[in-house]
Amino acid sequence: MPPCAARMAGEGRDAMDIKQLKALVTVAEVGSVTRAATVLHLVQPAVTRQIRTLEEELGVPLFERTRQGMRPTEAGAAVVERARRALHELERARAEVRPTPGEVSGIVTVGLLESTLGLLAEPLVTAMREAHPGVQLRVMTAYSGHLQQWLDDGDLDLSLLYNLDRAPSLNVRPLVRERLWVAAPPEAGLRAERPVPFADAAARPLVMPTSGHALRALIESAAARAGAHIEVAAQTNSMPVQKQLARAGHGWTILPGVGIAEDVAAGELSAAPLCEPAAWRSIVLGTPRTGRTPPAVNVVAQELVRQVNAAVESGRWPSARLPETEDGAAGEQ
């Protein structure tokens, strides 16, 4: 039984129950007892009583009552996080133990890199619905570092990550390597068949990912190898904003080819691969090392690998290479 659902120490105290945990998480999510009661199809006094019982049981306030609504205290946020995880695990267990005979079922939460959403999200969902309708798929997106943390915390079952060779807590499977491209407004006339030396790209103001983003580290590493100084025109933690600022003429930008393919095809950006040096990122599939891997997670992992391979082999993933097709040091030039 999850720790936050177990009996608390102390005489005369009742164990937390599922209804209380649902009330706690729902109030935290919607910020109001009244709205939580509507979501849970309960009367407001019942939700208030469940929250009060939890607070009495734990001996700490779980919410601050503010003019803006109910806001979790520091202790409340910690309990909410664990309660949400416990409810999620219970939901998964129910889905796994009540399958249709011969059918894989369960809830699987998969992490996708933002740059791959347009290429992989819809095909993955479609393929899973057709082949394994009993699998409920949840798709999450974030920075690679955040996705890795969510994997470690148990909030994701599997995820795409990049530039990760190994990790103590994860199994890592190399999937694809792709080249970074420089992108600019159409009038810049960048073309796929004419790679741009990094020093030439860096001679222009660049719209950059924010510090701490793995893509920023890749760009700065390539700049150091080229002996180039980067003039930062703007920084953002959003790939769509990065492209929007480049389209508006605030500077050129550097992104994986997969992240700009649709924009180039639509004539909204022009782009070319970087050279001297070429810059590459490696995308891997990460899964937790510990614990049993449910069949539903296995089939999602297999389908995600198939979708990645199909995108590369069909040419829909610009300047990408599968591990078995790489030619040694080609990606390191």
Tab-separated table of C-alpha atoms in Angstrom:
chain	number	residue	atom	x	y	z
A	1	MET	CA	0.000	0.000	0.000
A	2	PRO	CA	1.376	3.475	-0.859
A	3	PRO	CA	2.930	5.244	2.166
A	4	CYS	CA	0.418	8.088	2.173
A	5	ALA	CA	-2.427	5.596	2.165
A	6	ALA	CA	-1.070	3.575	5.040
A	7	ARG	CA	-2.245	3.848	8.632
A	8	MET	CA	-0.596	6.754	10.395
A	9	ALA	CA	1.109	6.232	13.745
A	10	GLY	CA	-0.890	7.241	16.779
A	11	GLU	CA	-3.815	5.930	18.762
A	12	GLY	CA	-7.343	6.765	17.744
A	13	ARG	CA	-6.425	7.980	14.248
A	14	ASP	CA	-8.065	6.531	11.150
A	15	ALA	CA	-6.115	5.597	8.049
A	16	MET	CA	-6.354	7.823	5.014
A	17	ASP	CA	-8.817	6.505	2.465
A	18	ILE	CA	-9.089	6.866	-1.281
A	19	LYS	CA	-11.911	9.416	-1.079
A	20	GLN	CA	-9.790	11.664	1.098
A	21	LEU	CA	-6.856	11.433	-1.277
A	22	LYS	CA	-9.076	12.244	-4.252
A	23	ALA	CA	-10.505	15.235	-2.398
A	24	LEU	CA	-7.018	16.449	-1.496
A	25	VAL	CA	-5.679	16.203	-5.048
A	26	THR	CA	-8.794	17.707	-6.629
A	27	VAL	CA	-8.857	20.727	-4.299
A	28	ALA	CA	-5.167	21.312	-5.038
A	29	GLU	CA	-5.797	21.132	-8.783
A	30	VAL	CA	-8.879	23.358	-8.986
A	31	GLY	CA	-8.063	25.661	-6.040
A	32	SER	CA	-11.523	25.593	-4.517
A	33	VAL	CA	-13.575	23.296	-2.317
A	34	THR	CA	-16.717	24.322	-4.193
A	35	ARG	CA	-15.269	23.477	-7.606
A	36	ALA	CA	-13.748	20.271	-6.230
A	37	ALA	CA	-17.162	19.212	-4.930
A	38	THR	CA	-18.612	19.722	-8.414
A	39	VAL	CA	-15.824	17.672	-10.038
A	40	LEU	CA	-16.198	14.872	-7.483
A	41	HIS	CA	-20.023	14.964	-7.548
A	42	LEU	CA	-20.145	15.592	-3.806
A	43	VAL	CA	-21.637	18.271	-1.584
A	44	GLN	CA	-19.228	20.934	-0.382
A	45	PRO	CA	-19.384	19.994	3.334
A	46	ALA	CA	-18.277	16.459	2.466
A	47	VAL	CA	-15.122	17.708	0.712
A	48	THR	CA	-14.409	20.142	3.544
A	49	ARG	CA	-14.779	17.328	6.070
A	50	GLN	CA	-12.373	15.075	4.137
A	51	ILE	CA	-9.708	17.797	4.008
A	52	ARG	CA	-10.188	18.657	7.683
A	53	THR	CA	-9.918	14.982	8.657
A	54	LEU	CA	-6.628	14.685	6.790
A	55	GLU	CA	-5.266	17.808	8.453
A	56	GLU	CA	-6.239	16.507	11.887
A	57	GLU	CA	-4.710	13.123	11.126
A	58	LEU	CA	-1.421	14.588	9.936
A	59	GLY	CA	-1.338	17.354	12.507
A	60	VAL	CA	-0.476	20.073	9.959
A	61	PRO	CA	-2.507	22.438	7.762
A	62	LEU	CA	-2.580	21.268	4.165
A	63	PHE	CA	-4.043	24.407	2.596
A	64	GLU	CA	-3.907	28.149	3.011
A	65	ARG	CA	-7.285	29.813	2.599
A	66	THR	CA	-6.598	32.898	0.470
A	67	ARG	CA	-8.730	35.325	-1.520
A	68	GLN	CA	-7.558	33.553	-4.650
A	69	GLY	CA	-8.705	30.193	-3.308
A	70	MET	CA	-7.190	27.164	-1.629
A	71	ARG	CA	-3.414	26.977	-1.986
A	72	PRO	CA	-1.390	23.995	-0.672
A	73	THR	CA	1.025	24.701	2.147
A	74	GLU	CA	4.547	23.344	1.861
A	75	ALA	CA	3.445	20.237	3.756
A	76	GLY	CA	0.274	20.064	1.680
A	77	ALA	CA	2.203	20.164	-1.588
A	78	ALA	CA	4.344	17.231	-0.444
A	79	VAL	CA	1.281	15.176	0.496
A	80	VAL	CA	-0.527	16.121	-2.723
A	81	GLU	CA	2.411	14.931	-4.820
A	82	ARG	CA	2.470	11.549	-3.120
A	83	ALA	CA	-1.298	11.230	-3.086
A	84	ARG	CA	-1.443	11.898	-6.817
A	85	ARG	CA	1.180	9.219	-7.400
A	86	ALA	CA	-0.662	6.730	-5.176
A	87	LEU	CA	-3.939	7.327	-7.015
A	88	HIS	CA	-2.192	6.977	-10.367
A	89	GLU	CA	-0.635	3.653	-9.349
A	90	LEU	CA	-3.996	2.390	-8.110
A	91	GLU	CA	-5.620	3.412	-11.390
A	92	ARG	CA	-2.914	1.567	-13.309
A	93	ALA	CA	-3.312	-1.523	-11.179
A	94	ARG	CA	-7.068	-1.604	-11.789
A	95	ALA	CA	-6.530	-1.321	-15.540
A	96	GLU	CA	-3.954	-4.127	-15.527
A	97	VAL	CA	-5.910	-6.641	-13.462
A	98	ARG	CA	-9.174	-6.247	-15.378
A	99	PRO	CA	-8.059	-6.892	-18.951
A	100	THR	CA	-10.060	-8.365	-21.760
A	101	PRO	CA	-8.735	-11.907	-22.309
A	102	GLY	CA	-5.784	-11.821	-24.697
A	103	GLU	CA	-5.615	-8.015	-24.703
A	104	VAL	CA	-2.820	-5.860	-23.323
A	105	SER	CA	-4.261	-3.102	-21.174
A	106	GLY	CA	-3.150	-0.441	-18.748
A	107	ILE	CA	-2.244	3.216	-18.436
A	108	VAL	CA	1.091	4.343	-19.879
A	109	THR	CA	2.588	7.817	-19.514
A	110	VAL	CA	5.156	8.592	-22.198
A	111	GLY	CA	7.429	11.627	-22.446
A	112	LEU	CA	8.198	13.208	-25.824
A	113	LEU	CA	10.674	15.967	-26.565
A	114	GLU	CA	8.913	19.128	-27.715
A	115	SER	CA	10.696	19.071	-31.065
A	116	THR	CA	9.341	15.589	-31.842
A	117	LEU	CA	5.671	16.203	-31.006
A	118	GLY	CA	4.546	17.056	-34.527
A	119	LEU	CA	6.312	14.010	-35.946
A	120	LEU	CA	5.540	11.343	-33.356
A	121	ALA	CA	2.616	12.183	-31.061
A	122	GLU	CA	-0.352	11.624	-33.382
A	123	PRO	CA	1.099	8.569	-35.197
A	124	LEU	CA	1.945	6.954	-31.855
A	125	VAL	CA	-1.543	7.528	-30.458
A	126	THR	CA	-3.177	6.302	-33.679
A	127	ALA	CA	-1.050	3.152	-33.841
A	128	MET	CA	-1.714	2.303	-30.197
A	129	ARG	CA	-5.470	2.776	-30.546
A	130	GLU	CA	-5.522	0.474	-33.557
A	131	ALA	CA	-3.203	-2.247	-32.228
A	132	HIS	CA	-3.849	-2.050	-28.468
A	133	PRO	CA	-7.147	-0.286	-27.699
A	134	GLY	CA	-6.916	-1.414	-24.077
A	135	VAL	CA	-3.874	0.789	-23.482
A	136	GLN	CA	-4.631	4.291	-22.245
A	137	LEU	CA	-1.842	6.571	-23.437
A	138	ARG	CA	-0.823	9.799	-21.707
A	139	VAL	CA	1.624	12.015	-23.608
A	140	MET	CA	3.754	14.541	-21.710
A	141	THR	CA	6.341	16.998	-23.021
A	142	ALA	CA	9.122	19.018	-21.399
A	143	TYR	CA	12.855	19.653	-21.486
A	144	SER	CA	14.952	16.501	-21.595
A	145	GLY	CA	16.204	17.233	-18.067
A	146	HIS	CA	12.669	17.522	-16.734
A	147	LEU	CA	11.595	14.352	-18.509
A	148	GLN	CA	14.509	12.494	-16.962
A	149	GLN	CA	13.558	13.761	-13.510
A	150	TRP	CA	9.959	12.667	-14.046
A	151	LEU	CA	11.232	9.212	-15.018
A	152	ASP	CA	13.302	9.048	-11.841
A	153	ASP	CA	10.308	10.189	-9.774
A	154	GLY	CA	8.024	7.563	-11.300
A	155	ASP	CA	5.765	10.061	-13.080
A	156	LEU	CA	6.703	8.703	-16.527
A	157	ASP	CA	6.906	5.088	-17.678
A	158	LEU	CA	9.219	5.805	-20.613
A	159	SER	CA	10.525	8.875	-22.373
A	160	LEU	CA	12.606	10.217	-25.202
A	161	LEU	CA	15.715	11.977	-23.879
A	162	TYR	CA	18.779	13.369	-25.548
A	163	ASN	CA	22.541	13.390	-25.127
A	164	LEU	CA	22.354	10.767	-22.399
A	165	ASP	CA	24.768	7.835	-22.709
A	166	ARG	CA	23.961	6.188	-19.385
A	167	ALA	CA	22.232	6.832	-16.078
A	168	PRO	CA	22.290	4.743	-12.878
A	169	SER	CA	18.507	4.729	-12.573
A	170	LEU	CA	17.598	4.241	-16.253
A	171	ASN	CA	17.934	1.811	-19.110
A	172	VAL	CA	19.021	3.850	-22.129
A	173	ARG	CA	18.498	2.708	-25.720
A	174	PRO	CA	19.994	4.826	-28.553
A	175	LEU	CA	17.373	5.615	-31.193
A	176	VAL	CA	18.557	8.315	-33.562
A	177	ARG	CA	21.137	11.027	-34.107
A	178	GLU	CA	20.138	14.250	-35.819
A	179	ARG	CA	21.950	17.320	-37.005
A	180	LEU	CA	21.281	20.836	-35.755
A	181	TRP	CA	20.142	23.406	-38.305
A	182	VAL	CA	20.280	27.167	-38.454
A	183	ALA	CA	16.922	28.759	-39.289
A	184	ALA	CA	16.040	32.267	-40.435
A	185	PRO	CA	13.259	34.169	-42.233
A	186	PRO	CA	12.615	32.993	-45.819
A	187	GLU	CA	14.388	36.024	-47.295
A	188	ALA	CA	17.669	34.776	-45.795
A	189	GLY	CA	17.617	32.129	-48.520
A	190	LEU	CA	19.032	29.288	-46.428
A	191	ARG	CA	18.865	25.933	-48.222
A	192	ALA	CA	19.232	22.330	-47.119
A	193	GLU	CA	21.864	21.564	-49.753
A	194	ARG	CA	24.098	24.458	-48.641
A	195	PRO	CA	25.336	23.869	-45.078
A	196	VAL	CA	26.230	27.010	-43.134
A	197	PRO	CA	29.555	27.232	-41.249
A	198	PHE	CA	28.902	27.787	-37.571
A	199	ALA	CA	31.009	30.964	-37.554
A	200	ASP	CA	28.758	32.465	-40.264
A	201	ALA	CA	25.632	31.667	-38.238
A	202	ALA	CA	27.199	33.091	-35.067
A	203	ALA	CA	28.014	36.318	-36.911
A	204	ARG	CA	24.299	37.099	-36.683
A	205	PRO	CA	22.327	37.769	-33.482
A	206	LEU	CA	20.838	34.454	-32.361
A	207	VAL	CA	17.546	33.622	-30.660
A	208	MET	CA	18.720	31.087	-28.099
A	209	PRO	CA	17.239	28.549	-25.687
A	210	THR	CA	17.559	29.651	-22.077
A	211	SER	CA	20.593	28.656	-20.019
A	212	GLY	CA	20.243	25.184	-18.551
A	213	HIS	CA	18.501	23.830	-21.654
A	214	ALA	CA	20.456	20.907	-23.132
A	215	LEU	CA	20.139	22.431	-26.613
A	216	ARG	CA	21.817	25.599	-25.320
A	217	ALA	CA	24.737	23.492	-24.100
A	218	LEU	CA	25.056	21.834	-27.523
A	219	ILE	CA	25.096	25.198	-29.290
A	220	GLU	CA	27.664	26.679	-26.914
A	221	SER	CA	29.873	23.600	-27.317
A	222	ALA	CA	29.778	23.974	-31.113
A	223	ALA	CA	30.553	27.688	-30.788
A	224	ALA	CA	33.586	26.905	-28.662
A	225	ARG	CA	34.856	24.401	-31.252
A	226	ALA	CA	34.339	26.978	-33.993
A	227	GLY	CA	36.028	29.702	-31.957
A	228	ALA	CA	32.895	31.812	-32.440
A	229	HIS	CA	31.295	34.347	-30.106
A	230	ILE	CA	27.493	34.241	-29.879
A	231	GLU	CA	25.502	37.468	-29.707
A	232	VAL	CA	22.241	36.554	-27.965
A	233	ALA	CA	19.297	38.482	-29.402
A	234	ALA	CA	16.730	36.851	-27.110
A	235	GLN	CA	16.305	33.768	-24.947
A	236	THR	CA	13.262	31.573	-24.475
A	237	ASN	CA	12.369	28.195	-22.994
A	238	SER	CA	9.819	27.573	-25.758
A	239	MET	CA	10.653	26.167	-29.182
A	240	PRO	CA	7.541	27.748	-30.803
A	241	VAL	CA	8.580	31.153	-29.407
A	242	GLN	CA	12.138	30.570	-30.614
A	243	LYS	CA	10.811	30.039	-34.150
A	244	GLN	CA	8.331	32.917	-33.887
A	245	LEU	CA	11.093	35.370	-32.963
A	246	ALA	CA	13.244	34.119	-35.842
A	247	ARG	CA	10.349	34.529	-38.293
A	248	ALA	CA	9.832	38.077	-37.040
A	249	GLY	CA	13.454	38.940	-37.796
A	250	HIS	CA	14.812	39.228	-34.270
A	251	GLY	CA	17.687	36.946	-35.167
A	252	TRP	CA	18.559	33.583	-36.629
A	253	THR	CA	18.112	30.516	-34.448
A	254	ILE	CA	19.463	26.978	-34.117
A	255	LEU	CA	17.188	23.965	-33.731
A	256	PRO	CA	17.055	20.249	-34.554
A	257	GLY	CA	15.936	19.608	-38.111
A	258	VAL	CA	12.807	17.796	-36.943
A	259	GLY	CA	11.687	20.916	-35.088
A	260	ILE	CA	11.645	23.140	-38.190
A	261	ALA	CA	10.706	20.754	-41.013
A	262	GLU	CA	7.056	21.838	-41.129
A	263	ASP	CA	7.966	25.545	-40.962
A	264	VAL	CA	10.388	25.196	-43.868
A	265	ALA	CA	7.871	23.196	-45.912
A	266	ALA	CA	5.270	25.916	-45.298
A	267	GLY	CA	7.672	28.630	-46.431
A	268	GLU	CA	7.691	30.290	-43.012
A	269	LEU	CA	11.402	29.731	-42.402
A	270	SER	CA	14.460	28.934	-44.469
A	271	ALA	CA	17.037	26.599	-42.953
A	272	ALA	CA	20.319	24.808	-43.524
A	273	PRO	CA	22.363	22.265	-41.587
A	274	LEU	CA	25.326	23.585	-39.630
A	275	CYS	CA	28.883	22.665	-40.543
A	276	GLU	CA	32.431	23.501	-39.437
A	277	PRO	CA	31.620	21.991	-37.019
A	278	ALA	CA	28.443	20.029	-37.587
A	279	ALA	CA	26.446	19.769	-34.363
A	280	TRP	CA	24.470	16.641	-33.536
A	281	ARG	CA	22.177	15.502	-30.769
A	282	SER	CA	21.551	11.885	-29.814
A	283	ILE	CA	18.031	10.837	-28.903
A	284	VAL	CA	17.535	7.812	-26.666
A	285	LEU	CA	14.646	5.945	-25.120
A	286	GLY	CA	14.825	5.944	-21.337
A	287	THR	CA	12.989	3.513	-19.065
A	288	PRO	CA	13.367	2.929	-15.310
A	289	ARG	CA	15.764	0.171	-14.243
A	290	THR	CA	13.842	-0.795	-11.133
A	291	GLY	CA	10.554	-2.601	-10.758
A	292	ARG	CA	8.474	-4.756	-13.036
A	293	THR	CA	7.782	-3.415	-16.517
A	294	PRO	CA	4.070	-3.841	-17.309
A	295	PRO	CA	3.170	-5.366	-20.687
A	296	ALA	CA	1.435	-2.122	-21.665
A	297	VAL	CA	4.680	-0.175	-21.235
A	298	ASN	CA	6.539	-2.727	-23.355
A	299	VAL	CA	4.133	-2.434	-26.277
A	300	VAL	CA	4.238	1.372	-26.154
A	301	ALA	CA	8.040	1.299	-26.144
A	302	GLN	CA	8.065	-1.050	-29.147
A	303	GLU	CA	5.614	1.154	-31.048
A	304	LEU	CA	7.545	4.337	-30.250
A	305	VAL	CA	10.736	2.767	-31.617
A	306	ARG	CA	8.833	1.736	-34.773
A	307	GLN	CA	7.533	5.282	-35.244
A	308	VAL	CA	11.008	6.780	-34.848
A	309	ASN	CA	12.478	4.315	-37.350
A	310	ALA	CA	9.676	4.933	-39.838
A	311	ALA	CA	10.105	8.711	-39.608
A	312	VAL	CA	13.826	8.461	-40.292
A	313	GLU	CA	13.577	5.879	-43.083
A	314	SER	CA	10.830	7.827	-44.876
A	315	GLY	CA	12.854	11.035	-44.834
A	316	ARG	CA	10.357	12.871	-42.631
A	317	TRP	CA	13.073	13.376	-39.992
A	318	PRO	CA	15.618	15.709	-41.641
A	319	SER	CA	19.323	14.755	-41.469
A	320	ALA	CA	18.673	11.993	-38.957
A	321	ARG	CA	20.487	8.683	-38.740
A	322	LEU	CA	19.560	5.434	-37.081
A	323	PRO	CA	22.354	3.889	-34.968
A	324	GLU	CA	22.882	0.965	-37.327
A	325	THR	CA	23.295	3.283	-40.345
A	326	GLU	CA	25.889	5.609	-38.851
A	327	ASP	CA	29.347	5.684	-40.379
A	328	GLY	CA	31.552	5.908	-37.340
A	329	ALA	CA	32.876	9.400	-36.795
A	330	ALA	CA	30.661	11.122	-39.379
A	331	GLY	CA	28.586	12.813	-36.717
A	332	GLU	CA	31.617	14.224	-34.914
A	333	GLN	CA	32.998	16.427	-37.691
